[in-house]
mmCIF file of C-alpha atoms in Angstrom:
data_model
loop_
_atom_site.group_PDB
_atom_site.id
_atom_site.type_symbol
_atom_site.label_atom_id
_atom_site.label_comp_id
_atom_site.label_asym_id
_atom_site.label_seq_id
_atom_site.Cartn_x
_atom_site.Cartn_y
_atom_site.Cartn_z
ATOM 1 C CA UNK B 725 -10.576 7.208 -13.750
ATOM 2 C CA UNK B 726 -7.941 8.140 -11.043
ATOM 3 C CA UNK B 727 -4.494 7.237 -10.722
ATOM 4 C CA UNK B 728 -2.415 4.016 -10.693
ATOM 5 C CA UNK B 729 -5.666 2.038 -12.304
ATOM 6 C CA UNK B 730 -5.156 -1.317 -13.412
ATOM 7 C CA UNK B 731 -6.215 -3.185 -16.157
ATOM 8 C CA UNK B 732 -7.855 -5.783 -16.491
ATOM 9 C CA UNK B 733 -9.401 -6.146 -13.130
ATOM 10 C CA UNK B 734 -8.892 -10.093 -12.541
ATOM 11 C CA UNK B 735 -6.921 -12.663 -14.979
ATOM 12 C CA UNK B 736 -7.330 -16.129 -15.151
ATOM 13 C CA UNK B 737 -4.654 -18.082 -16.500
ATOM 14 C CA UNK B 738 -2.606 -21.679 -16.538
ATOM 15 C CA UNK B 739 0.066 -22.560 -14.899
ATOM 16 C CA UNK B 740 3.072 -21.789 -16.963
ATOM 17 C CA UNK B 741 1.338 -18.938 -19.329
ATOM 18 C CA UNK B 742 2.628 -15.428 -18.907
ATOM 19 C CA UNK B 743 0.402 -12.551 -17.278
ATOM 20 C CA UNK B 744 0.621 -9.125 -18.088
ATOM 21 C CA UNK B 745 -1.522 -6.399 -16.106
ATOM 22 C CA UNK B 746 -1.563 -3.072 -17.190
ATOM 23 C CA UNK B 747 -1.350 0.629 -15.579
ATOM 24 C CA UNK B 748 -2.291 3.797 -16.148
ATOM 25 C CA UNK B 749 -1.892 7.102 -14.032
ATOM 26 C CA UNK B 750 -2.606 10.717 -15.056
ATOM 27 C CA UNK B 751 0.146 12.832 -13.071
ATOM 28 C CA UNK B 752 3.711 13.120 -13.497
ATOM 29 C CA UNK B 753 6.035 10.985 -11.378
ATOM 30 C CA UNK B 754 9.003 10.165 -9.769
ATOM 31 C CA UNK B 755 8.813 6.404 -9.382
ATOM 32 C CA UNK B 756 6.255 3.660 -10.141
ATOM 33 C CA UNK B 757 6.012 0.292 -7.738
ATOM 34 C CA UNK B 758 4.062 -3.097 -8.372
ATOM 35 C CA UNK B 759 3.201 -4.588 -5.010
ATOM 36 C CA UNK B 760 1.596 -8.152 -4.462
ATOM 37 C CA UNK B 761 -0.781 -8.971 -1.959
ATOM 38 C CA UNK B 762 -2.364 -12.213 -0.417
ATOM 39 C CA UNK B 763 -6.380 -12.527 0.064
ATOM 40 C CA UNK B 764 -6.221 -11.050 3.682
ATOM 41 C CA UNK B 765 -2.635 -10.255 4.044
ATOM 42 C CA UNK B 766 -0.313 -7.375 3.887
ATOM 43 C CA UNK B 767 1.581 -6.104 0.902
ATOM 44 C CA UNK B 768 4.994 -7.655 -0.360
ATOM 45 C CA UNK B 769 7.145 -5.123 -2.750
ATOM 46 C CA UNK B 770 7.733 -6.468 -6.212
ATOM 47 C CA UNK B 771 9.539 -3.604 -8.277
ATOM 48 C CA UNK B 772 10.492 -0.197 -8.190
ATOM 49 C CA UNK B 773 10.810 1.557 -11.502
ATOM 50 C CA UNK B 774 11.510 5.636 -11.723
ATOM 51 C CA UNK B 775 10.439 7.561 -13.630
ATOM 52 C CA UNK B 776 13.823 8.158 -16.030
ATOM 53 C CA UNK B 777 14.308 3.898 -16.834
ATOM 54 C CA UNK B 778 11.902 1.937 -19.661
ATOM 55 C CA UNK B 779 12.302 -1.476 -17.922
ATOM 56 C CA UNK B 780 13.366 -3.098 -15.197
ATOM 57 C CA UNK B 781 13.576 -6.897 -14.125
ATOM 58 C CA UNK B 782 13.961 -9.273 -11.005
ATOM 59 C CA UNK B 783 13.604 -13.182 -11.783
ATOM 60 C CA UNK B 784 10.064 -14.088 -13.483
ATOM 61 C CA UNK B 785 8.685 -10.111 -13.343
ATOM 62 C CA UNK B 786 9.269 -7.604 -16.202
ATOM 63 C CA UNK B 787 8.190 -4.155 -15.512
ATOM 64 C CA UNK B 788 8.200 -1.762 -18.347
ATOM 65 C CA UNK B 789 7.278 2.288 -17.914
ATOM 66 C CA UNK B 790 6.394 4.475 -20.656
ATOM 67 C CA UNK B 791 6.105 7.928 -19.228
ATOM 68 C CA UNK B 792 4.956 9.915 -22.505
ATOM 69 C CA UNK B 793 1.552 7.315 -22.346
ATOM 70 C CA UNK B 794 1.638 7.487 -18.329
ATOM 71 C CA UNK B 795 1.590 3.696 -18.313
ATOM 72 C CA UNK B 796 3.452 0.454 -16.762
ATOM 73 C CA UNK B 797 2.877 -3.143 -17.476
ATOM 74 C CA UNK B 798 4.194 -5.804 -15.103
ATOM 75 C CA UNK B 799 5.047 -9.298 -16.829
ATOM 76 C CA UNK B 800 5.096 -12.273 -14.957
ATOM 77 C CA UNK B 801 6.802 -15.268 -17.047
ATOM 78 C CA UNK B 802 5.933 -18.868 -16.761
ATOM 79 C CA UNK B 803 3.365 -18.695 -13.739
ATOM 80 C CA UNK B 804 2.534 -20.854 -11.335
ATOM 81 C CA UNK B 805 -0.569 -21.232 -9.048
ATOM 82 C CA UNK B 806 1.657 -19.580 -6.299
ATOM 83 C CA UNK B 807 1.610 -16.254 -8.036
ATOM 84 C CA UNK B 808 -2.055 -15.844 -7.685
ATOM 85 C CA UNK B 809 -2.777 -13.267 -5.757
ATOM 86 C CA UNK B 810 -4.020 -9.031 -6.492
ATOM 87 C CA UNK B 811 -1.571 -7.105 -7.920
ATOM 88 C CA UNK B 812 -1.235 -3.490 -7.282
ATOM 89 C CA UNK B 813 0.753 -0.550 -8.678
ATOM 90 C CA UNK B 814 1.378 2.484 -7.144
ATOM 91 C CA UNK B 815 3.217 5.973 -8.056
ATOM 92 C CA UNK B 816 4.769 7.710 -6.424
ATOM 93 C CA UNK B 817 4.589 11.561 -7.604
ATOM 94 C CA UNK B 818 7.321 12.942 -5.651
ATOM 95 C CA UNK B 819 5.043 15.062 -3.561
ATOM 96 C CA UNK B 820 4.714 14.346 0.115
ATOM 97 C CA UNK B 821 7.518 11.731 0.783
ATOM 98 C CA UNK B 822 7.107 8.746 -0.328
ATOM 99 C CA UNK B 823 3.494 8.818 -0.028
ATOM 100 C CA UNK B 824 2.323 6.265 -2.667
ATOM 101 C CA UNK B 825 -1.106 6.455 -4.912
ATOM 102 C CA UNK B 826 -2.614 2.674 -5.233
ATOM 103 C CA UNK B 827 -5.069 1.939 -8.027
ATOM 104 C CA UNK B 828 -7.544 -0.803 -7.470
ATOM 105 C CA UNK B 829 -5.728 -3.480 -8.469
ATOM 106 C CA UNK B 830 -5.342 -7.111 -10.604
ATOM 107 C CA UNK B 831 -6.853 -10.170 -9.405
ATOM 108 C CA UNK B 832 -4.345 -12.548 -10.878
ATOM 109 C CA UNK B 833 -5.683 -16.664 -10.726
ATOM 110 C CA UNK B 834 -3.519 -19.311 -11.560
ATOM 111 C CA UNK B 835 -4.632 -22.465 -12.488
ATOM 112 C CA UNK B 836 -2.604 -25.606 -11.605
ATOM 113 C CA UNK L 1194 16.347 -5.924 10.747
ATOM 114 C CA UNK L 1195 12.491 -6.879 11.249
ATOM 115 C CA UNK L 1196 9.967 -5.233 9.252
ATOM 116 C CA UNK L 1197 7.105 -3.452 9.946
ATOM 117 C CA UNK L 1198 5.612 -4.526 12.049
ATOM 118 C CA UNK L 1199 1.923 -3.391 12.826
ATOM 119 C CA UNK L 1200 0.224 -4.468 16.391
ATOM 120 C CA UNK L 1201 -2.928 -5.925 16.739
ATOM 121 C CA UNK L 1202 -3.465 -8.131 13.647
ATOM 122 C CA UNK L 1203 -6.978 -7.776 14.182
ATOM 123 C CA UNK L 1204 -9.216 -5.970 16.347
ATOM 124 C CA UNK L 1205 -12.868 -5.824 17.045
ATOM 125 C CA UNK L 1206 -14.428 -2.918 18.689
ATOM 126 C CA UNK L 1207 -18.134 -2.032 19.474
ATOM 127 C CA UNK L 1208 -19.683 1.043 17.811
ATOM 128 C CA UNK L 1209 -18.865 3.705 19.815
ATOM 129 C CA UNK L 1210 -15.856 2.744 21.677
ATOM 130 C CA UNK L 1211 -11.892 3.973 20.629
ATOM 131 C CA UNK L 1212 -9.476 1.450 18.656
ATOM 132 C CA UNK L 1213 -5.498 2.245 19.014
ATOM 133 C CA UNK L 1214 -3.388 0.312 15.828
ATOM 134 C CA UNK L 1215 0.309 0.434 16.656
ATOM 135 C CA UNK L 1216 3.331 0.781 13.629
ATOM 136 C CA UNK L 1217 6.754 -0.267 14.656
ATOM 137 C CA UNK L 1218 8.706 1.196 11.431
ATOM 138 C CA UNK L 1219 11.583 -0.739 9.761
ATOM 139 C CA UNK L 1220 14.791 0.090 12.092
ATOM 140 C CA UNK L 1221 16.600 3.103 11.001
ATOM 141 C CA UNK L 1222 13.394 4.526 9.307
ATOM 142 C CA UNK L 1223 11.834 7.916 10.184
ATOM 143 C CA UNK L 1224 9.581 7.732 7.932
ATOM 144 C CA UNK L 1225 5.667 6.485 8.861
ATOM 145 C CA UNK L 1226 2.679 6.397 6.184
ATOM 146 C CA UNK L 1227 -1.005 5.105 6.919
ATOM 147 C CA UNK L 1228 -2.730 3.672 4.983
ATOM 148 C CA UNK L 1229 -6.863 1.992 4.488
ATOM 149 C CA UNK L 1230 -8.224 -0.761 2.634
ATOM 150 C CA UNK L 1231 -11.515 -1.151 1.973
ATOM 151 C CA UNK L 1232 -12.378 -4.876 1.100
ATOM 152 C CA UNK L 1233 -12.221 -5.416 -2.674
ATOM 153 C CA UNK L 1234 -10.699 -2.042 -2.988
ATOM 154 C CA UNK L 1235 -6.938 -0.665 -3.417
ATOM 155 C CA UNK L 1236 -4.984 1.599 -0.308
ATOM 156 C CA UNK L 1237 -6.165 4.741 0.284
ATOM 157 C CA UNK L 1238 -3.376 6.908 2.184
ATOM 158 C CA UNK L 1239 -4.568 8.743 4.904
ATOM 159 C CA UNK L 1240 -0.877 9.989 6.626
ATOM 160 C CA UNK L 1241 2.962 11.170 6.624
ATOM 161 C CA UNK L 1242 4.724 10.951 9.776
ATOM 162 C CA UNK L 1243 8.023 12.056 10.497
ATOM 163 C CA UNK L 1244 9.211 11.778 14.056
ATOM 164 C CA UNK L 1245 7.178 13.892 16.173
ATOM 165 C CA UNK L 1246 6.034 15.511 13.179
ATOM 166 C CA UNK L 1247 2.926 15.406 10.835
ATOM 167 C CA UNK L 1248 3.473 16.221 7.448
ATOM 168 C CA UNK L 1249 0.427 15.633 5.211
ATOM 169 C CA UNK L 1250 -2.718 13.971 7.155
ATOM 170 C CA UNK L 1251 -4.414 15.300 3.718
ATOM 171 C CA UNK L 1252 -6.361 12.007 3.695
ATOM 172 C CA UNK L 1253 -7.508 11.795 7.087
ATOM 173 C CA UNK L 1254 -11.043 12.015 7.841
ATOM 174 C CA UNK L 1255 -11.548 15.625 9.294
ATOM 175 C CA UNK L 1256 -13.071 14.032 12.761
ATOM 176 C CA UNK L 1257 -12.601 11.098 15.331
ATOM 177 C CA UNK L 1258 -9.372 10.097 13.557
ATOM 178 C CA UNK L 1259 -5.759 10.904 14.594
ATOM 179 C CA UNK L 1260 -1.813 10.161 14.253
ATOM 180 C CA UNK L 1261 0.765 10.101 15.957
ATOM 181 C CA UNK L 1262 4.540 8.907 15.531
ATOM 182 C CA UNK L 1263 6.669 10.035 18.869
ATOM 183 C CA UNK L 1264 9.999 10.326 19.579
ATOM 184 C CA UNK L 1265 10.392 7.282 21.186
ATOM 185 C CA UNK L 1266 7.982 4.127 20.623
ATOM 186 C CA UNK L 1267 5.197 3.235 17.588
ATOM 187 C CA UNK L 1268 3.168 5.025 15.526
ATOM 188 C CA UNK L 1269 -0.058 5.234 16.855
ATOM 189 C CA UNK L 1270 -3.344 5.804 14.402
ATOM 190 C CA UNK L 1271 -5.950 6.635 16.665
ATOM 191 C CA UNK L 1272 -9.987 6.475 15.617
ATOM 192 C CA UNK L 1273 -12.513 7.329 18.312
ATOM 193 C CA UNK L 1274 -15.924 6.557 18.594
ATOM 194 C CA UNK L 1275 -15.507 4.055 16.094
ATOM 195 C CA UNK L 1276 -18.392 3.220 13.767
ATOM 196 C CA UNK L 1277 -19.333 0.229 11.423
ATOM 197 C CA UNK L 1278 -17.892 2.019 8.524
ATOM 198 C CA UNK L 1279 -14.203 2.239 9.856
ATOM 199 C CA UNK L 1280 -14.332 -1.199 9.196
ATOM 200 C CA UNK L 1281 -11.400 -2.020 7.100
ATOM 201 C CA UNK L 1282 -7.460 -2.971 7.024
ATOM 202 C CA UNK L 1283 -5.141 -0.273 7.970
ATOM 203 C CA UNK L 1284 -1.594 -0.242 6.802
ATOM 204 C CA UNK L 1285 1.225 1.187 7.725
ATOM 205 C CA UNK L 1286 4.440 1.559 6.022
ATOM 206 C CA UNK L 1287 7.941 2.738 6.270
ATOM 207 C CA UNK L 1288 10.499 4.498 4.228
ATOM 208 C CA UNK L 1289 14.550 5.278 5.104
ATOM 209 C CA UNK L 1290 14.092 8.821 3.178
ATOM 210 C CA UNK L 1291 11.610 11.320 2.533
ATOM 211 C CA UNK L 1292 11.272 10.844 -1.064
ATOM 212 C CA UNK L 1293 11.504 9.138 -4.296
ATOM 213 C CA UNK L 1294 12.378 5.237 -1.783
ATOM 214 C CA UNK L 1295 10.924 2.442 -1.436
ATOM 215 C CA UNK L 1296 8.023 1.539 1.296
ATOM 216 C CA UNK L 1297 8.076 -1.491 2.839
ATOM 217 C CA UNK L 1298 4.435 -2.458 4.528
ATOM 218 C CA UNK L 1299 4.032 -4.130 7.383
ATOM 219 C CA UNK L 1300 0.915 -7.062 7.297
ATOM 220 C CA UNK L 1301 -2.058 -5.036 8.447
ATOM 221 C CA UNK L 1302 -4.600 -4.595 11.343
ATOM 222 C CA UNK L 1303 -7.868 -5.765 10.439
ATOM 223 C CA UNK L 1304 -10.276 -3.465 12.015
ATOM 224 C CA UNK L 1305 -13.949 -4.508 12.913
ATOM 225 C CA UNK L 1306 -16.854 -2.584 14.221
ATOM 226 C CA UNK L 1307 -19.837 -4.574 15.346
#
């Protein structure tokens, strides 16, 4: 498996249930970042963790980071149909900038 | 403050001819990364630009494909003789420091080969 892979690989959910995607990277870090994108558009940031905080949060998201299992998990609370889109995260392992590793992402569907 | 913003949105370009894909960075960001997506599949990065300076092209294709992020104006990604496999969106994004920051992306140039 290589790094920053997501699990699962699409979720299909209700309006107003809670997602959580999963994921896992092999190499040591210095930050972790969830990014959302549209079918056929660019990439909007969600949340930077690094690699020394547990969780972090920003309105309906809840990251967490557990470095000693190289994972993340991003929870989205209350969802609505908006939020479907693929979700990707991507570390960043401090060693060519800020030169990010994507995994293959979470197609998230929302049901209305 | 604009964001990235990436020039064309999409292009189409016969087999054998050159496509150019521009990357205006974030203002007061020196900081350029490329970046390919294969449809159904998650970025790939292919560079690091500094100004006038590259610093890992590690996952560039060795041929036909080149970067470039002058003093003044974009950051140009360069592929010549373009076949049906370059076919794909290319990314750039921007940082305001080297490391450990985030990147903010700009939408994408859609890249197709017929």
């Amino acid at each position: 498996s290589q790094q920053g892979e997501e699990d699962p690989q699409a979720l299909s959910i209700q309006e107003g249930e809670n997602a959580t995607m999963n994921c896992s990277y092999k190499t040591s870090i210095n930050n972790l970042q969830w990014y959302r994108q549209n079918s056929g558009r660019g990439l909007v940031h969600l949340i930077l963790i690094r690699s020394n905080e547990r969780e972090k949060h920003s309105g309906r998201l809840r990251v967490t980071l557990d470095t000693s299992k190289k994972s993340s998990s991003l929870l989205i609370t209350a969802s609505r149909a908006a939020d479907t889109a693929s979700y990707f995260c991507a570390t960043d392992e401090g060693t060519s900038g800020s030169r990010l590793t994507f995994g293959e992402g979470t197609q998230l569907t929302v049901n209305p | 403050n604009a964001g990235v913003m990436q020039n064309p949105r999409h292009l189409v370009r016969r087999r054998g001819q050159e496509a150019r894909l521009r990357c205006s960075p974030m203002k007061g960001h020196s900081h350029v990364y490329w970046y390919r997506q294969l449809p159904e599949e998650g970025l790939k990065f292919m560079v690091y630009l500094q100004k006038e300076n590259i610093i890992d092209e590690s996952g560039m294709p060795k041929e036909r494909f080149s970067a470039e992020f002058p003093k003044e104006g974009p950051s140009i990604l360069r592929i010549q003789q373009v076949v049906r496999g370059d076919s794909a969106a290319y990314f750039c994004a921007s940082s305001p420091a080297g490391t450990n920051t985030e990147a903010f992306f700009g939408q994408g140039t859609r890249l197709t080969v017929v």
